[in-house]
GROMACS .gro file of C-alpha atoms in nm:
model
  358
    1MET     CA    1   2.348   1.855   2.844
    2ILE     CA    2   2.519   2.158   2.691
    3PRO     CA    3   2.577   1.993   2.347
    4TYR     CA    4   2.201   1.914   2.318
    5LEU     CA    5   2.116   2.270   2.420
    6ILE     CA    6   2.346   2.418   2.160
    7VAL     CA    7   2.182   2.205   1.879
    8PHE     CA    8   1.832   2.282   2.008
    9LEU     CA    9   1.900   2.659   2.013
   10PHE     CA   10   2.040   2.650   1.664
   11VAL     CA   11   1.730   2.490   1.527
   12ALA     CA   12   1.512   2.727   1.739
   13VAL     CA   13   1.676   3.034   1.591
   14LEU     CA   14   1.590   2.912   1.241
   15TYR     CA   15   1.235   2.844   1.349
   16PHE     CA   16   1.182   3.208   1.456
   17GLN     CA   17   1.356   3.371   1.168
   18LYS     CA   18   1.141   3.598   0.944
   19ASN     CA   19   1.233   3.426   0.616
   20GLU     CA   20   0.953   3.174   0.578
   21THR     CA   21   0.958   3.101   0.207
   22LYS     CA   22   1.314   3.062   0.088
   23VAL     CA   23   1.575   2.805   0.189
   24SER     CA   24   1.887   2.977   0.303
   25PHE     CA   25   2.242   2.872   0.406
   26GLY     CA   26   2.088   2.793   0.753
   27PHE     CA   27   1.903   2.491   0.614
   28TYR     CA   28   2.223   2.324   0.497
   29ALA     CA   29   2.405   2.435   0.809
   30VAL     CA   30   2.154   2.270   1.039
   31LEU     CA   31   2.153   1.958   0.825
   32ALA     CA   32   2.531   1.928   0.847
   33LEU     CA   33   2.522   1.998   1.223
   34LEU     CA   34   2.257   1.726   1.282
   35ILE     CA   35   2.450   1.478   1.075
   36ALA     CA   36   2.764   1.551   1.265
   37PHE     CA   37   2.596   1.542   1.604
   38SER     CA   38   2.429   1.200   1.531
   39GLY     CA   39   2.698   1.059   1.313
   40PHE     CA   40   2.989   1.129   1.547
   41ARG     CA   41   2.806   1.031   1.868
   42ASP     CA   42   2.939   0.732   2.058
   43MET     CA   43   2.718   0.429   2.154
   44ILE     CA   44   2.421   0.644   2.260
   45GLY     CA   45   2.054   0.569   2.251
   46GLY     CA   46   1.969   0.217   2.363
   47PHE     CA   47   2.015  -0.152   2.319
   48ASP     CA   48   1.955  -0.141   1.943
   49VAL     CA   49   2.263   0.066   1.885
   50TYR     CA   50   2.496  -0.199   2.023
   51ILE     CA   51   2.321  -0.475   1.820
   52TYR     CA   52   2.362  -0.265   1.496
   53GLY     CA   53   2.732  -0.222   1.579
   54GLU     CA   54   2.794  -0.577   1.676
   55VAL     CA   55   2.620  -0.723   1.366
   56TYR     CA   56   2.795  -0.474   1.130
   57GLU     CA   57   3.140  -0.567   1.251
   58SER     CA   58   3.064  -0.943   1.215
   59SER     CA   59   3.158  -1.149   0.912
   60PRO     CA   60   2.962  -1.115   0.588
   61ASP     CA   61   2.832  -1.469   0.629
   62PHE     CA   62   2.701  -1.391   0.972
   63ILE     CA   63   2.519  -1.078   0.843
   64LYS     CA   64   2.361  -1.273   0.548
   65LEU     CA   65   2.220  -1.528   0.797
   66TYR     CA   66   2.109  -1.273   1.058
   67MET     CA   67   1.729  -1.323   1.065
   68ALA     CA   68   1.629  -1.009   1.260
   69PHE     CA   69   1.733  -0.776   0.965
   70GLU     CA   70   1.551  -0.747   0.631
   71VAL     CA   71   1.737  -0.839   0.318
   72GLY     CA   72   1.762  -0.484   0.199
   73PHE     CA   73   1.924  -0.363   0.522
   74LYS     CA   74   2.163  -0.662   0.523
   75THR     CA   75   2.260  -0.575   0.163
   76TYR     CA   76   2.317  -0.215   0.277
   77PHE     CA   77   2.550  -0.339   0.554
   78LEU     CA   78   2.744  -0.560   0.317
   79LEU     CA   79   2.793  -0.280   0.068
   80LEU     CA   80   2.920  -0.048   0.337
   81LYS     CA   81   3.164  -0.304   0.468
   82ASN     CA   82   3.340  -0.281   0.127
   83ILE     CA   83   3.443   0.072   0.235
   84SER     CA   84   3.504   0.020   0.607
   85ASN     CA   85   3.439  -0.240   0.869
   86ASP     CA   86   3.421   0.011   1.153
   87ARG     CA   87   3.083   0.057   1.320
   88TYR     CA   88   3.142   0.430   1.355
   89PHE     CA   89   3.168   0.462   0.981
   90MET     CA   90   2.835   0.286   0.944
   91PHE     CA   91   2.670   0.515   1.207
   92PHE     CA   92   2.799   0.827   1.038
   93PHE     CA   93   2.699   0.712   0.691
   94SER     CA   94   2.355   0.606   0.812
   95ALA     CA   95   2.295   0.934   0.988
   96ALA     CA   96   2.393   1.131   0.668
   97LEU     CA   97   2.168   0.909   0.452
   98MET     CA   98   1.870   0.913   0.680
   99LEU     CA   99   1.872   1.287   0.752
  100SER     CA  100   1.956   1.389   0.395
  101LEU     CA  101   1.654   1.186   0.264
  102GLN     CA  102   1.422   1.337   0.521
  103PHE     CA  103   1.541   1.695   0.478
  104TYR     CA  104   1.516   1.656   0.099
  105THR     CA  105   1.146   1.592   0.123
  106ILE     CA  106   1.089   1.878   0.370
  107LYS     CA  107   1.287   2.119   0.150
  108LYS     CA  108   1.084   2.024  -0.157
  109TYR     CA  109   0.729   2.023  -0.014
  110SER     CA  110   0.707   2.211   0.311
  111PRO     CA  111   0.549   2.557   0.289
  112ILE     CA  112   0.774   2.682   0.568
  113VAL     CA  113   1.088   2.473   0.576
  114TYR     CA  114   1.225   2.583   0.912
  115PHE     CA  115   0.888   2.528   1.080
  116SER     CA  116   0.897   2.166   0.955
  117VAL     CA  117   1.261   2.120   1.039
  118PHE     CA  118   1.197   2.220   1.402
  119ILE     CA  119   0.915   1.967   1.445
  120LEU     CA  120   1.113   1.685   1.273
  121PHE     CA  121   1.413   1.768   1.496
  122CYS     CA  122   1.219   1.771   1.823
  123LYS     CA  123   1.012   1.461   1.764
  124PHE     CA  124   1.243   1.230   1.567
  125PHE     CA  125   1.603   1.344   1.571
  126LEU     CA  126   1.700   1.155   1.895
  127MET     CA  127   1.513   0.848   1.765
  128SER     CA  128   1.746   0.863   1.457
  129PHE     CA  129   2.023   0.761   1.692
  130VAL     CA  130   1.854   0.426   1.747
  131TYR     CA  131   1.617   0.315   1.482
  132LEU     CA  132   1.837   0.303   1.174
  133ARG     CA  133   1.626   0.068   0.967
  134GLN     CA  134   1.309   0.253   1.019
  135GLY     CA  135   1.470   0.595   0.980
  136ILE     CA  136   1.615   0.499   0.642
  137ALA     CA  137   1.288   0.336   0.535
  138MET     CA  138   1.103   0.658   0.634
  139GLY     CA  139   1.333   0.867   0.408
  140ILE     CA  140   1.283   0.629   0.122
  141ILE     CA  141   0.904   0.610   0.144
  142TRP     CA  142   0.878   0.989   0.177
  143LEU     CA  143   1.028   1.014  -0.174
  144SER     CA  144   0.710   0.854  -0.307
  145LEU     CA  145   0.492   1.165  -0.249
  146PRO     CA  146   0.516   1.289  -0.617
  147LEU     CA  147   0.444   0.936  -0.730
  148ILE     CA  148   0.124   0.935  -0.526
  149LEU     CA  149   0.019   1.272  -0.664
  150ASP     CA  150   0.086   1.172  -1.018
  151ARG     CA  151  -0.079   0.826  -0.972
  152LYS     CA  152   0.236   0.642  -1.088
  153TYR     CA  153   0.130   0.308  -0.955
  154LEU     CA  154   0.429   0.092  -1.058
  155LYS     CA  155   0.692   0.344  -0.953
  156PHE     CA  156   0.524   0.399  -0.614
  157PHE     CA  157   0.519   0.028  -0.533
  158LEU     CA  158   0.874  -0.024  -0.646
  159LEU     CA  159   0.991   0.255  -0.411
  160ALA     CA  160   0.763   0.135  -0.131
  161GLY     CA  161   0.899  -0.215  -0.189
  162LEU     CA  162   1.251  -0.078  -0.145
  163ALA     CA  163   1.146   0.077   0.185
  164TYR     CA  164   0.991  -0.257   0.291
  165LEU     CA  165   1.323  -0.432   0.227
  166PHE     CA  166   1.476  -0.201   0.484
  167HIS     CA  167   1.200  -0.233   0.743
  168LYS     CA  168   0.877  -0.433   0.706
  169SER     CA  169   0.683  -0.185   0.914
  170SER     CA  170   0.683   0.052   0.616
  171LEU     CA  171   0.396  -0.169   0.482
  172ILE     CA  172   0.162   0.051   0.680
  173PHE     CA  173   0.226   0.341   0.438
  174PHE     CA  174   0.095   0.152   0.138
  175PRO     CA  175  -0.282   0.251   0.193
  176MET     CA  176  -0.171   0.612   0.144
  177TYR     CA  177  -0.169   0.558  -0.234
  178PHE     CA  178  -0.539   0.467  -0.226
  179ILE     CA  179  -0.671   0.736   0.015
  180ALA     CA  180  -0.464   1.025  -0.120
  181ASN     CA  181  -0.734   1.183  -0.326
  182ILE     CA  182  -1.036   1.106  -0.108
  183LYS     CA  183  -1.211   1.415   0.037
  184PHE     CA  184  -1.339   1.298   0.372
  185LYS     CA  185  -1.623   1.483   0.536
  186ASN     CA  186  -1.587   1.608   0.891
  187LEU     CA  187  -1.834   1.357   1.014
  188ASN     CA  188  -1.639   1.072   0.848
  189MET     CA  189  -1.315   1.181   1.014
  190PHE     CA  190  -1.471   1.224   1.351
  191VAL     CA  191  -1.646   0.884   1.343
  192ILE     CA  192  -1.331   0.701   1.227
  193SER     CA  193  -1.140   0.882   1.508
  194VAL     CA  194  -1.392   0.767   1.771
  195VAL     CA  195  -1.387   0.406   1.642
  196ALA     CA  196  -1.000   0.414   1.660
  197LEU     CA  197  -1.030   0.542   2.017
  198ILE     CA  198  -1.273   0.260   2.113
  199VAL     CA  199  -1.037   0.001   1.963
  200SER     CA  200  -0.745   0.159   2.138
  201VAL     CA  201  -0.892   0.126   2.491
  202SER     CA  202  -1.024  -0.223   2.419
  203PRO     CA  203  -0.843  -0.563   2.410
  204LEU     CA  204  -0.847  -0.532   2.031
  205SER     CA  205  -0.544  -0.293   2.066
  206ALA     CA  206  -0.303  -0.564   2.188
  207PHE     CA  207  -0.453  -0.809   1.936
  208ILE     CA  208  -0.386  -0.575   1.636
  209LEU     CA  209  -0.050  -0.492   1.764
  210GLY     CA  210   0.029  -0.864   1.796
  211ILE     CA  211  -0.064  -0.908   1.430
  212LEU     CA  212   0.154  -0.615   1.315
  213ALA     CA  213   0.440  -0.752   1.522
  214GLU     CA  214   0.413  -1.087   1.364
  215ASN     CA  215   0.390  -0.953   1.015
  216ALA     CA  216   0.600  -0.631   1.022
  217ASP     CA  217   0.834  -0.614   1.325
  218ALA     CA  218   0.883  -0.909   1.555
  219LYS     CA  219   1.057  -0.694   1.813
  220VAL     CA  220   0.732  -0.503   1.883
  221GLY     CA  221   0.578  -0.822   2.009
  222VAL     CA  222   0.791  -0.783   2.324
  223TYR     CA  223   0.599  -0.468   2.407
  224VAL     CA  224   0.244  -0.599   2.358
  225GLU     CA  225   0.210  -0.692   2.724
  226LYS     CA  226   0.291  -0.341   2.831
  227SER     CA  227  -0.046  -0.216   2.700
  228GLY     CA  228  -0.287  -0.082   2.957
  229GLY     CA  229  -0.387   0.260   3.086
  230ILE     CA  230  -0.440   0.569   2.870
  231ASN     CA  231  -0.138   0.791   2.787
  232VAL     CA  232  -0.284   1.137   2.862
  233PHE     CA  233   0.000   1.298   2.665
  234TYR     CA  234  -0.100   1.123   2.341
  235LEU     CA  235  -0.474   1.179   2.412
  236ILE     CA  236  -0.425   1.556   2.434
  237GLU     CA  237  -0.211   1.571   2.122
  238SER     CA  238  -0.460   1.361   1.927
  239ALA     CA  239  -0.754   1.578   2.041
  240VAL     CA  240  -0.579   1.900   1.934
  241LEU     CA  241  -0.477   1.758   1.595
  242ILE     CA  242  -0.835   1.632   1.530
  243TYR     CA  243  -0.958   1.981   1.609
  244LEU     CA  244  -0.717   2.143   1.370
  245MET     CA  245  -0.780   1.887   1.106
  246LEU     CA  246  -1.158   1.942   1.113
  247LYS     CA  247  -1.131   2.314   1.140
  248TYR     CA  248  -0.901   2.356   0.839
  249ARG     CA  249  -1.019   2.063   0.625
  250SER     CA  250  -1.172   2.285   0.361
  251HIS     CA  251  -0.853   2.486   0.319
  252PHE     CA  252  -0.647   2.170   0.255
  253TYR     CA  253  -0.905   2.025   0.017
  254LYS     CA  254  -0.872   2.317  -0.216
  255THR     CA  255  -0.568   2.170  -0.382
  256LYS     CA  256  -0.449   1.818  -0.478
  257PHE     CA  257  -0.139   1.835  -0.265
  258GLY     CA  258  -0.333   1.982   0.028
  259THR     CA  259  -0.566   1.677   0.011
  260LEU     CA  260  -0.270   1.444   0.023
  261VAL     CA  261  -0.129   1.628   0.326
  262LEU     CA  262  -0.452   1.633   0.521
  263ASN     CA  263  -0.532   1.266   0.455
  264GLY     CA  264  -0.180   1.174   0.556
  265LEU     CA  265  -0.220   1.383   0.876
  266PHE     CA  266  -0.544   1.185   0.938
  267GLY     CA  267  -0.344   0.865   0.904
  268TYR     CA  268  -0.092   0.998   1.154
  269ILE     CA  269  -0.370   1.087   1.404
  270ILE     CA  270  -0.528   0.739   1.373
  271VAL     CA  271  -0.194   0.574   1.462
  272ASN     CA  272  -0.151   0.823   1.748
  273ILE     CA  273  -0.490   0.729   1.884
  274MET     CA  274  -0.402   0.363   1.865
  275ALA     CA  275  -0.095   0.442   2.073
  276LEU     CA  276  -0.294   0.575   2.361
  277THR     CA  277  -0.273   0.243   2.554
  278ASN     CA  278   0.046   0.110   2.387
  279ALA     CA  279   0.318   0.351   2.271
  280SER     CA  280   0.466   0.079   2.049
  281PHE     CA  281   0.205   0.179   1.784
  282LEU     CA  282   0.397   0.503   1.733
  283ARG     CA  283   0.670   0.313   1.555
  284PHE     CA  284   0.418   0.252   1.278
  285GLY     CA  285   0.315   0.611   1.269
  286TRP     CA  286   0.657   0.747   1.182
  287TYR     CA  287   0.590   0.694   0.814
  288TYR     CA  288   0.302   0.936   0.835
  289PHE     CA  289   0.508   1.179   1.041
  290VAL     CA  290   0.603   1.369   0.720
  291PHE     CA  291   0.238   1.487   0.686
  292LEU     CA  292   0.240   1.628   1.040
  293VAL     CA  293   0.563   1.831   0.974
  294MET     CA  294   0.396   1.975   0.660
  295ALA     CA  295   0.040   2.021   0.782
  296LEU     CA  296   0.125   2.238   1.086
  297PRO     CA  297   0.309   2.506   0.882
  298TYR     CA  298   0.021   2.501   0.634
  299ILE     CA  299  -0.228   2.557   0.923
  300TYR     CA  300  -0.013   2.842   1.036
  301LYS     CA  301  -0.031   2.999   0.693
  302PHE     CA  302  -0.413   2.945   0.686
  303ILE     CA  303  -0.456   3.151   1.003
  304GLU     CA  304  -0.555   3.509   0.922
  305ASP     CA  305  -0.562   3.672   1.270
  306ALA     CA  306  -0.212   3.803   1.339
  307LYS     CA  307  -0.227   3.760   1.714
  308PHE     CA  308  -0.359   3.408   1.696
  309LYS     CA  309  -0.099   3.330   1.429
  310ALA     CA  310   0.185   3.439   1.655
  311ASN     CA  311   0.043   3.251   1.950
  312PHE     CA  312   0.005   2.937   1.737
  313LYS     CA  313   0.369   2.945   1.646
  314LEU     CA  314   0.472   3.010   2.002
  315LEU     CA  315   0.265   2.716   2.130
  316ILE     CA  316   0.412   2.481   1.865
  317PHE     CA  317   0.755   2.584   1.983
  318ILE     CA  318   0.677   2.527   2.350
  319TYR     CA  319   0.504   2.195   2.286
  320TYR     CA  320   0.764   2.035   2.060
  321GLY     CA  321   1.044   2.179   2.270
  322PHE     CA  322   0.889   1.996   2.559
  323VAL     CA  323   0.868   1.680   2.344
  324PHE     CA  324   1.243   1.694   2.269
  325PHE     CA  325   1.353   1.732   2.624
  326ARG     CA  326   1.106   1.476   2.746
  327LEU     CA  327   1.264   1.229   2.496
  328LEU     CA  328   1.610   1.330   2.604
  329PHE     CA  329   1.549   1.256   2.972
  330ALA     CA  330   1.299   0.973   2.953
  331PHE     CA  331   1.403   0.741   2.662
  332ASP     CA  332   1.563   0.424   2.791
  333ASP     CA  333   1.595   0.583   3.135
  334GLY     CA  334   1.783   0.885   2.997
  335ASP     CA  335   2.041   0.687   2.803
  336PHE     CA  336   2.093   0.983   2.569
  337MET     CA  337   2.255   1.164   2.859
  338PRO     CA  338   2.523   1.283   2.868
  339TYR     CA  339   2.629   1.336   2.504
  340LYS     CA  340   2.956   1.167   2.415
  341SER     CA  341   3.134   1.188   2.074
  342ILE     CA  342   3.368   0.923   1.941
  343PHE     CA  343   3.652   1.175   1.994
  344GLN     CA  344   3.597   1.174   2.372
  345ASP     CA  345   3.705   0.917   2.630
  346PHE     CA  346   3.509   0.897   2.944
  347ARG     CA  347   3.247   0.670   3.098
  348ARG     CA  348   2.886   0.776   3.039
  349ASN     CA  349   2.749   0.513   3.280
  350GLY     CA  350   2.463   0.471   3.030
  351GLN     CA  351   2.207   0.194   3.073
  352TRP     CA  352   2.365  -0.021   2.801
  353GLU     CA  353   2.734   0.068   2.849
  354LEU     CA  354   2.793  -0.280   2.982
  355MET     CA  355   2.774  -0.394   2.616
  356GLU     CA  356   3.042  -0.152   2.502
  357TYR     CA  357   3.314  -0.347   2.321
  358ARG     CA  358   3.608  -0.107   2.390
   0.00000   0.00000   0.00000
């Protein structure tokens, strides 16, 4: 538990620092810390981790024929094997690549970098231990933001195609190119959100997820049967985000980039609503997550009342801090606990430790 607390506190200190505009040494320090923390961790995070490790250490012919991975990710594995055949090298390199890509976009486009870093850390960092293909695809697709703004059609689809070759679920980001410049009215956003809510609580939710699983991520099909019941946690988050989106819509729509961010946030909210009865939908929303980590600091800057501004920042800290520790204790029955680096030798008694090869 202590290693997780140390990393959380380090990111939290940056979140509350007064410097809100310039990127300091702290940005690169936290990036290096997160890469080391994720890259040097042992087999932590869930079943997928062991599969990635086992496949990576298999023969090149086995990797080429392994149907569960996309061709781009298999090529990535084959290239890395020219350097080292050790799974721990692959995990470290993947952590460095994934986090560097994601931090690059935040550094370039966030109005308050440490605000965005904190949200990214709390909601996705632990997932970066597990979902290597999607994490790298996220980092790649986020590089397309300037291509969307400049309407560079060919370059956008080439980059999006590269992300697709790492994970087919990135296909869900493609519509962003076409809705980036649309200025939705509040009524339009509200109606679309209500329709998404109706679909989410109806049998259509499982049907749509089944189609997505078939065409984007076969593994998700395993979770279709788990749908049922409304996740109050996602409902509250969606309601608050809809309120903020509608309240500050006019502020975002004053600029071209602000329009892109708000419409991307809208996409994230719709996926969040679809996840109310089946959390597997959230895997598709990760590609829109970049807009959430940028929109919230923008909203913070839009707030004029000093007291409300301070309370807003504190509430964001409390909420996403809770998200981080909830993931830490709940994901795969707490399989992130305790932390174990590759330099340590003890039994974690994790849920999937029975698959450990050593």
